mmCIF file of C-alpha atoms and ligand atoms in Angstrom:
data_model
loop_
_atom_site.group_PDB
_atom_site.id
_atom_site.type_symbol
_atom_site.label_atom_id
_atom_site.label_comp_id
_atom_site.label_asym_id
_atom_site.label_seq_id
_atom_site.Cartn_x
_atom_site.Cartn_y
_atom_site.Cartn_z
ATOM 1 C CA SER A 1 67.159 59.990 -144.246
ATOM 2 C CA GLY A 2 64.691 60.485 -141.365
ATOM 3 C CA GLY A 3 65.633 61.301 -137.815
ATOM 4 C CA SER A 4 68.010 64.265 -137.511
ATOM 5 C CA GLY A 5 66.531 66.421 -140.367
ATOM 6 C CA GLY A 6 69.442 68.840 -139.943
ATOM 7 C CA SER A 7 68.927 72.653 -140.107
ATOM 8 C CA SER A 8 65.669 72.305 -142.018
ATOM 9 C CA ALA A 9 64.065 70.427 -139.092
ATOM 10 C CA ASP A 10 60.951 72.135 -137.711
ATOM 11 C CA GLY A 11 62.317 71.621 -134.230
ATOM 12 C CA THR A 12 59.893 68.739 -133.440
ATOM 13 C CA GLY A 13 62.621 66.215 -134.344
ATOM 14 C CA SER A 14 60.409 64.939 -137.158
ATOM 15 C CA GLY A 15 62.966 66.212 -139.750
ATOM 16 C CA HIS A 16 59.974 67.648 -141.707
ATOM 17 C CA LYS A 17 61.256 70.473 -144.057
ATOM 18 C CA LEU A 18 59.296 73.585 -143.172
ATOM 19 C CA THR A 19 57.259 75.313 -145.885
ATOM 20 C CA VAL A 20 56.518 79.023 -145.286
ATOM 21 C CA GLY A 21 54.062 81.179 -147.262
ATOM 22 C CA PHE A 22 55.367 84.774 -147.439
ATOM 23 C CA SER A 23 53.201 87.600 -148.753
ATOM 24 C CA GLN A 24 55.348 90.663 -149.494
ATOM 25 C CA VAL A 25 53.920 94.171 -149.922
ATOM 26 C CA GLY A 26 55.473 94.757 -153.347
ATOM 27 C CA ALA A 27 58.745 96.143 -154.796
ATOM 28 C CA GLU A 28 57.974 99.843 -154.318
ATOM 29 C CA SER A 29 61.248 100.961 -152.779
ATOM 30 C CA GLY A 30 64.925 100.179 -152.203
ATOM 31 C CA TRP A 31 64.014 99.259 -148.697
ATOM 32 C CA ARG A 32 61.456 96.714 -149.930
ATOM 33 C CA THR A 33 63.738 94.978 -152.357
ATOM 34 C CA ALA A 34 66.474 94.679 -149.707
ATOM 35 C CA ASN A 35 63.848 93.243 -147.328
ATOM 36 C CA THR A 36 62.757 90.660 -149.954
ATOM 37 C CA LYS A 37 66.393 89.601 -150.542
ATOM 38 C CA SER A 38 66.995 89.288 -146.847
ATOM 39 C CA VAL A 39 63.910 87.019 -146.375
ATOM 40 C CA GLN A 40 64.741 84.836 -149.441
ATOM 41 C CA ASP A 41 68.377 84.427 -148.535
ATOM 42 C CA ALA A 42 67.594 83.612 -144.940
ATOM 43 C CA ALA A 43 64.975 81.004 -145.921
ATOM 44 C CA LYS A 44 67.587 79.276 -148.126
ATOM 45 C CA LYS A 45 70.153 79.418 -145.281
ATOM 46 C CA ALA A 46 67.652 78.012 -142.851
ATOM 47 C CA GLY A 47 66.649 75.109 -145.182
ATOM 48 C CA ILE A 48 63.075 76.469 -145.326
ATOM 49 C CA THR A 49 60.976 76.193 -148.483
ATOM 50 C CA LEU A 50 59.646 79.680 -149.193
ATOM 51 C CA LYS A 51 56.506 80.262 -151.223
ATOM 52 C CA PHE A 52 56.884 84.009 -152.049
ATOM 53 C CA SER A 53 54.153 86.312 -153.389
ATOM 54 C CA ASP A 54 54.540 90.001 -154.404
ATOM 55 C CA ALA A 55 51.232 91.865 -153.879
ATOM 56 C CA GLN A 56 52.146 94.965 -155.907
ATOM 57 C CA GLN A 57 51.042 97.048 -152.909
ATOM 58 C CA LYS A 58 47.398 95.753 -153.140
ATOM 59 C CA GLN A 59 45.699 94.356 -150.047
ATOM 60 C CA GLU A 60 43.388 92.139 -152.119
ATOM 61 C CA ASN A 61 46.456 90.390 -153.589
ATOM 62 C CA GLN A 62 47.823 89.729 -150.133
ATOM 63 C CA ILE A 63 44.507 88.278 -148.996
ATOM 64 C CA LYS A 64 44.440 86.047 -152.120
ATOM 65 C CA ALA A 65 47.984 84.924 -151.412
ATOM 66 C CA ILE A 66 47.227 84.095 -147.808
ATOM 67 C CA ARG A 67 44.178 82.042 -148.902
ATOM 68 C CA SER A 68 46.331 80.192 -151.365
ATOM 69 C CA PHE A 69 48.883 79.395 -148.660
ATOM 70 C CA ILE A 70 46.004 78.006 -146.500
ATOM 71 C CA GLN A 71 44.904 75.842 -149.420
ATOM 72 C CA GLN A 72 48.478 74.600 -149.865
ATOM 73 C CA LYS A 73 48.600 73.801 -146.162
ATOM 74 C CA VAL A 74 51.904 75.636 -145.558
ATOM 75 C CA ASP A 75 53.435 75.209 -142.052
ATOM 76 C CA VAL A 76 53.610 78.955 -141.273
ATOM 77 C CA ILE A 77 52.320 82.120 -142.964
ATOM 78 C CA ALA A 78 54.442 85.282 -142.674
ATOM 79 C CA PHE A 79 53.509 88.683 -144.196
ATOM 80 C CA SER A 80 54.057 92.386 -144.129
ATOM 81 C CA PRO A 81 50.489 93.929 -144.264
ATOM 82 C CA VAL A 82 50.386 96.779 -146.792
ATOM 83 C CA VAL A 83 47.808 98.560 -144.638
ATOM 84 C CA GLU A 84 46.817 98.139 -140.941
ATOM 85 C CA SER A 85 43.146 97.213 -141.245
ATOM 86 C CA GLY A 86 40.928 94.637 -143.007
ATOM 87 C CA TRP A 87 42.796 91.449 -141.994
ATOM 88 C CA ASP A 88 40.585 89.810 -139.398
ATOM 89 C CA THR A 89 38.575 87.618 -141.754
ATOM 90 C CA VAL A 90 41.518 86.051 -143.584
ATOM 91 C CA LEU A 91 43.551 85.678 -140.410
ATOM 92 C CA LYS A 92 40.619 83.862 -138.823
ATOM 93 C CA GLU A 93 40.661 81.473 -141.790
ATOM 94 C CA ALA A 94 44.359 80.759 -141.164
ATOM 95 C CA LYS A 95 43.625 80.221 -137.458
ATOM 96 C CA ASP A 96 40.788 77.813 -138.288
ATOM 97 C CA ALA A 97 43.186 75.947 -140.546
ATOM 98 C CA LYS A 98 45.618 75.802 -137.627
ATOM 99 C CA ILE A 99 48.335 77.622 -139.549
ATOM 100 C CA PRO A 100 50.296 80.045 -137.315
ATOM 101 C CA VAL A 101 50.832 83.585 -138.699
ATOM 102 C CA VAL A 102 53.902 85.828 -138.078
ATOM 103 C CA LEU A 103 53.783 89.562 -138.861
ATOM 104 C CA THR A 104 56.981 91.178 -140.102
ATOM 105 C CA ASP A 105 57.754 94.818 -140.917
ATOM 106 C CA ARG A 106 54.306 96.351 -140.806
ATOM 107 C CA ALA A 107 51.527 95.840 -138.237
ATOM 108 C CA VAL A 108 47.758 95.146 -138.309
ATOM 109 C CA ASP A 109 45.204 96.819 -136.098
ATOM 110 C CA SER A 110 43.353 93.549 -135.209
ATOM 111 C CA LYS A 111 42.197 93.553 -131.628
ATOM 112 C CA ASP A 112 42.202 89.771 -131.547
ATOM 113 C CA GLU A 113 45.717 88.850 -130.391
ATOM 114 C CA SER A 114 45.160 85.170 -131.213
ATOM 115 C CA LEU A 115 45.335 86.001 -134.952
ATOM 116 C CA TYR A 116 49.115 86.159 -135.062
ATOM 117 C CA ALA A 117 51.889 84.686 -132.950
ATOM 118 C CA SER A 118 54.384 87.531 -133.079
ATOM 119 C CA PHE A 119 55.236 90.852 -134.810
ATOM 120 C CA LEU A 120 58.871 91.469 -135.816
ATOM 121 C CA GLY A 121 59.626 94.947 -137.078
ATOM 122 C CA SER A 122 60.680 98.479 -136.430
ATOM 123 C CA ASP A 123 59.011 100.949 -134.002
ATOM 124 C CA PHE A 124 57.735 103.518 -136.508
ATOM 125 C CA VAL A 125 56.527 105.968 -133.857
ATOM 126 C CA GLU A 126 60.057 106.004 -132.482
ATOM 127 C CA GLU A 127 61.375 106.627 -135.994
ATOM 128 C CA GLY A 128 58.972 109.619 -136.343
ATOM 129 C CA LYS A 129 60.106 110.942 -132.928
ATOM 130 C CA ARG A 130 63.735 110.678 -133.965
ATOM 131 C CA ALA A 131 62.960 112.730 -137.079
ATOM 132 C CA GLY A 132 61.211 115.364 -134.923
ATOM 133 C CA ASP A 133 64.017 115.389 -132.361
ATOM 134 C CA TRP A 134 66.554 116.239 -135.031
ATOM 135 C CA LEU A 135 64.438 119.118 -136.282
ATOM 136 C CA VAL A 136 63.864 120.560 -132.844
ATOM 137 C CA LYS A 137 67.627 120.516 -132.177
ATOM 138 C CA GLN A 138 68.337 122.047 -135.579
ATOM 139 C CA TYR A 139 66.139 125.101 -134.841
ATOM 140 C CA GLN A 140 66.897 125.395 -131.115
ATOM 141 C CA GLY A 141 66.681 129.007 -129.998
ATOM 142 C CA LYS A 142 65.233 130.304 -133.279
ATOM 143 C CA THR A 143 61.817 131.903 -133.329
ATOM 144 C CA ASP A 144 60.927 132.334 -137.041
ATOM 145 C CA ALA A 145 58.191 130.107 -138.462
ATOM 146 C CA VAL A 146 59.508 126.815 -139.875
ATOM 147 C CA ASN A 147 57.309 125.646 -142.793
ATOM 148 C CA ILE A 148 57.357 121.876 -143.213
ATOM 149 C CA VAL A 149 55.991 119.822 -146.076
ATOM 150 C CA GLU A 150 55.432 116.084 -145.482
ATOM 151 C CA LEU A 151 55.518 113.272 -147.996
ATOM 152 C CA GLN A 152 53.524 110.502 -146.233
ATOM 153 C CA GLY A 153 53.952 106.810 -146.928
ATOM 154 C CA THR A 154 51.186 104.571 -148.232
ATOM 155 C CA THR A 155 47.799 105.753 -146.948
ATOM 156 C CA GLY A 156 46.620 103.516 -144.072
ATOM 157 C CA SER A 157 49.967 101.745 -143.605
ATOM 158 C CA ALA A 158 51.475 101.441 -140.133
ATOM 159 C CA PRO A 159 54.734 103.229 -141.129
ATOM 160 C CA ALA A 160 52.814 106.200 -142.586
ATOM 161 C CA ASN A 161 50.433 106.467 -139.594
ATOM 162 C CA ASP A 162 53.127 106.048 -137.000
ATOM 163 C CA ARG A 163 55.941 108.101 -138.562
ATOM 164 C CA LYS A 164 53.438 110.989 -138.813
ATOM 165 C CA ALA A 165 52.248 110.476 -135.234
ATOM 166 C CA GLY A 166 55.774 110.329 -133.743
ATOM 167 C CA PHE A 167 56.991 113.353 -135.663
ATOM 168 C CA THR A 168 54.000 115.603 -134.880
ATOM 169 C CA ASP A 169 54.096 114.507 -131.269
ATOM 170 C CA VAL A 170 57.595 115.969 -130.950
ATOM 171 C CA ILE A 171 57.213 119.144 -133.013
ATOM 172 C CA LYS A 172 53.904 120.158 -131.395
ATOM 173 C CA ALA A 173 55.980 121.356 -128.431
ATOM 174 C CA ASP A 174 56.962 124.484 -130.370
ATOM 175 C CA SER A 175 54.407 126.455 -132.427
ATOM 176 C CA LYS A 176 57.031 127.786 -134.818
ATOM 177 C CA PHE A 177 56.899 124.377 -136.551
ATOM 178 C CA LYS A 178 54.081 124.304 -139.076
ATOM 179 C CA ILE A 179 53.212 121.394 -141.414
ATOM 180 C CA VAL A 180 51.878 123.518 -144.254
ATOM 181 C CA ALA A 181 51.279 120.569 -146.609
ATOM 182 C CA SER A 182 51.080 116.820 -146.205
ATOM 183 C CA GLN A 183 50.209 114.206 -148.849
ATOM 184 C CA THR A 184 51.007 110.567 -149.667
ATOM 185 C CA GLY A 185 53.752 109.766 -152.131
ATOM 186 C CA ASP A 186 53.031 106.059 -151.664
ATOM 187 C CA PHE A 187 56.695 105.323 -150.721
ATOM 188 C CA THR A 188 57.824 105.603 -154.390
ATOM 189 C CA ARG A 189 60.309 107.974 -156.121
ATOM 190 C CA ALA A 190 57.932 108.814 -158.968
ATOM 191 C CA LYS A 191 55.050 109.838 -156.695
ATOM 192 C CA GLY A 192 57.416 111.572 -154.298
ATOM 193 C CA LYS A 193 58.688 113.754 -157.178
ATOM 194 C CA GLU A 194 55.199 114.466 -158.421
ATOM 195 C CA VAL A 195 53.856 115.532 -155.059
ATOM 196 C CA MET A 196 56.943 117.637 -154.283
ATOM 197 C CA GLN A 197 56.469 119.455 -157.601
ATOM 198 C CA ALA A 198 52.927 120.277 -156.446
ATOM 199 C CA PHE A 199 54.150 121.451 -153.074
ATOM 200 C CA LEU A 200 56.744 123.740 -154.742
ATOM 201 C CA LYS A 201 54.021 125.312 -156.847
ATOM 202 C CA SER A 202 51.512 125.770 -154.033
ATOM 203 C CA GLN A 203 53.685 126.750 -151.121
ATOM 204 C CA PRO A 204 55.322 130.226 -151.122
ATOM 205 C CA LYS A 205 57.922 129.189 -148.491
ATOM 206 C CA ILE A 206 59.173 125.671 -147.693
ATOM 207 C CA ASP A 207 61.937 125.314 -145.141
ATOM 208 C CA VAL A 208 61.844 121.572 -144.479
ATOM 209 C CA LEU A 209 60.757 118.360 -146.184
ATOM 210 C CA TYR A 210 59.880 115.337 -143.984
ATOM 211 C CA ALA A 211 59.761 112.281 -146.208
ATOM 212 C CA HIS A 212 58.501 109.015 -144.723
ATOM 213 C CA ASN A 213 61.043 107.112 -146.827
ATOM 214 C CA ASP A 214 64.202 107.648 -148.924
ATOM 215 C CA ASP A 215 62.628 106.797 -152.234
ATOM 216 C CA MET A 216 60.161 109.650 -151.911
ATOM 217 C CA ALA A 217 62.959 111.946 -150.656
ATOM 218 C CA LEU A 218 65.153 111.066 -153.714
ATOM 219 C CA GLY A 219 62.194 111.821 -156.025
ATOM 220 C CA ALA A 220 61.601 115.092 -154.231
ATOM 221 C CA ILE A 221 65.308 116.030 -154.603
ATOM 222 C CA GLN A 222 64.860 115.873 -158.363
ATOM 223 C CA ALA A 223 61.861 118.202 -158.158
ATOM 224 C CA ILE A 224 63.647 120.619 -155.892
ATOM 225 C CA GLU A 225 66.687 120.787 -158.196
ATOM 226 C CA GLU A 226 64.478 121.210 -161.273
ATOM 227 C CA ALA A 227 62.882 124.174 -159.521
ATOM 228 C CA GLY A 228 66.355 125.706 -159.163
ATOM 229 C CA LYS A 229 66.644 125.230 -155.422
ATOM 230 C CA LYS A 230 69.361 123.424 -153.449
ATOM 231 C CA PRO A 231 68.102 120.325 -151.530
ATOM 232 C CA GLY A 232 69.680 120.136 -148.050
ATOM 233 C CA THR A 233 70.391 123.880 -148.053
ATOM 234 C CA ASP A 234 67.363 125.876 -149.302
ATOM 235 C CA ILE A 235 65.051 123.066 -148.178
ATOM 236 C CA LYS A 236 66.302 120.848 -145.354
ATOM 237 C CA ILE A 237 65.411 117.139 -145.856
ATOM 238 C CA ILE A 238 64.629 114.637 -143.178
ATOM 239 C CA SER A 239 64.220 111.090 -144.479
ATOM 240 C CA VAL A 240 63.751 107.524 -143.211
ATOM 241 C CA ASP A 241 65.070 104.069 -144.214
ATOM 242 C CA GLY A 242 68.872 104.651 -144.820
ATOM 243 C CA VAL A 243 69.284 102.973 -148.197
ATOM 244 C CA LYS A 244 72.584 103.409 -149.979
ATOM 245 C CA ASP A 245 71.293 105.945 -152.518
ATOM 246 C CA ALA A 246 70.170 108.160 -149.635
ATOM 247 C CA PHE A 247 73.592 107.921 -147.994
ATOM 248 C CA THR A 248 75.104 109.019 -151.293
ATOM 249 C CA ALA A 249 72.691 111.972 -151.411
ATOM 250 C CA MET A 250 73.501 112.767 -147.741
ATOM 251 C CA SER A 251 77.247 112.759 -148.512
ATOM 252 C CA GLN A 252 76.523 115.232 -151.361
ATOM 253 C CA GLY A 253 74.712 117.479 -148.779
ATOM 254 C CA LYS A 254 71.249 116.854 -150.339
ATOM 255 C CA ILE A 255 69.697 115.045 -147.320
ATOM 256 C CA ASN A 256 70.378 116.371 -143.799
ATOM 257 C CA VAL A 257 69.455 113.400 -141.635
ATOM 258 C CA ASP A 258 68.308 109.812 -142.280
ATOM 259 C CA VAL A 259 66.433 107.847 -139.597
ATOM 260 C CA GLU A 260 67.429 104.215 -140.187
ATOM 261 C CA CYS A 261 64.739 101.531 -140.738
ATOM 262 C CA ASN A 262 66.443 98.145 -140.942
ATOM 263 C CA PRO A 263 65.027 95.797 -143.668
ATOM 264 C CA LEU A 264 67.488 93.000 -142.932
ATOM 265 C CA LEU A 265 65.021 90.975 -140.839
ATOM 266 C CA GLY A 266 65.374 87.647 -142.713
ATOM 267 C CA ASP A 267 67.457 85.625 -140.268
ATOM 268 C CA GLN A 268 65.474 86.764 -137.230
ATOM 269 C CA LEU A 269 62.243 85.955 -139.059
ATOM 270 C CA MET A 270 63.287 82.388 -139.980
ATOM 271 C CA ASP A 271 64.432 81.772 -136.406
ATOM 272 C CA LEU A 272 61.079 83.094 -135.091
ATOM 273 C CA ILE A 273 59.164 80.946 -137.580
ATOM 274 C CA LYS A 274 60.991 77.787 -136.482
ATOM 275 C CA LYS A 275 60.239 78.559 -132.839
ATOM 276 C CA VAL A 276 56.521 79.266 -133.548
ATOM 277 C CA LYS A 277 56.188 76.058 -135.532
ATOM 278 C CA ALA A 278 57.831 74.089 -132.702
ATOM 279 C CA GLY A 279 55.313 75.512 -130.320
ATOM 280 C CA GLU A 280 57.913 77.428 -128.282
ATOM 281 C CA GLN A 281 56.972 80.564 -126.379
ATOM 282 C CA VAL A 282 57.959 83.663 -128.432
ATOM 283 C CA PRO A 283 57.703 87.400 -127.664
ATOM 284 C CA ARG A 284 54.568 88.976 -129.099
ATOM 285 C CA ARG A 285 56.572 92.003 -130.223
ATOM 286 C CA ILE A 286 60.238 91.970 -131.380
ATOM 287 C CA LYS A 287 61.637 95.426 -132.230
ATOM 288 C CA THR A 288 64.400 95.964 -134.833
ATOM 289 C CA GLU A 289 67.682 97.621 -133.825
ATOM 290 C CA GLU A 290 68.339 100.844 -135.804
ATOM 291 C CA GLY A 291 69.932 104.247 -135.523
ATOM 292 C CA VAL A 292 70.036 107.769 -136.949
ATOM 293 C CA PHE A 293 72.636 109.085 -139.406
ATOM 294 C CA THR A 294 73.436 112.780 -140.010
ATOM 295 C CA GLN A 295 75.222 114.328 -142.967
ATOM 296 C CA ASP A 296 78.663 114.413 -141.314
ATOM 297 C CA GLN A 297 78.541 110.644 -140.803
ATOM 298 C CA ALA A 298 77.281 109.735 -144.315
ATOM 299 C CA ALA A 299 80.569 109.435 -146.227
ATOM 300 C CA ALA A 300 82.291 107.269 -143.629
ATOM 301 C CA ALA A 301 79.169 105.018 -143.174
ATOM 302 C CA LEU A 302 78.430 104.556 -146.886
ATOM 303 C CA PRO A 303 80.930 101.703 -147.624
ATOM 304 C CA ASN A 304 79.556 99.657 -144.857
ATOM 305 C CA ARG A 305 75.880 100.035 -145.754
ATOM 306 C CA GLN A 306 74.394 96.595 -146.552
ATOM 307 C CA TYR A 307 71.220 97.792 -148.378
HETATM 308 C C1 LIG B 401 59.038 100.247 -143.201
HETATM 309 C C2 LIG B 401 58.526 99.764 -144.515
HETATM 310 C C3 LIG B 401 58.400 100.898 -145.472
HETATM 311 C C4 LIG B 401 59.760 101.525 -145.821
HETATM 312 C C5 LIG B 401 59.467 101.925 -147.214
HETATM 313 O O1 LIG B 401 59.331 99.169 -142.404
HETATM 314 O O2 LIG B 401 57.269 99.109 -144.381
HETATM 315 O O3 LIG B 401 57.861 100.377 -146.714
HETATM 316 O O4 LIG B 401 59.990 102.620 -144.987
HETATM 317 C C6 LIG B 401 58.773 100.685 -147.745
HETATM 318 O O5 LIG B 401 60.584 102.251 -147.957
HETATM 319 O O6 LIG B 401 58.193 100.910 -148.948
#
């Protein structure tokens, strides 16, 4: 039937069922798979047809997917850019094809604001600052050097750049904090373990690990235990995301603090997409609500964790 179009209407009263092309980074972490499920479930609930592509963490696959969505004349393109730069050309192609683009999760460094309608996602600099704030409080009043190793996220990605920036911005206030080694673990458990093994071999004294996500922290925990050290005690661990497995590790005393990064953006994203398609004014930047969880809160919070 025409007319009403129900919940799948694109808001213009035409009853046209919206089709959205979504290019996802990959399936590299627990956070990512929860984010994918949230987007897919929300599209179903919103009566939106979702064309979903997994880029396996490769920018060229995302660019291919976006070009394919343009060919298919989808109503809206939404994506989480695996890295910040190199998007202007393909986003201009979407603009020329009059297909609005919505960024979710990660950001691009394009200067041309007309290339996307809105960016829905966390404030990664704030997440980095929260990680730094916890560390400063933890070592308040102490003067000994604090040797930190850092497992960075995917090189060139907004979360890796910004979580590093926020963290270093806070700890630079006190010279006792030293980042003695910093390398990418590409947000995965395997790589996180591998790089932590190298840190354990090359660094005579490690007091703290700052991991840009839980999957790398969980991989690092394996390396620390295999080296005969106690994660959370011999080496304090600061992590980001707040996935269930990390809460379990925190309740076992293996992670000291987890800065939450909320992947459950699906419903907000579909609502934003409908508004953009209907030509409504939308905020250029929508920040995700999220908190910080310490070890003493982990056991009680675990049953309620949704991802
Ligand atoms: C952050 C997101 C990051 C997560 C990682 O919003 O882009 O990518 O922190 C994921 O777990 O791989």
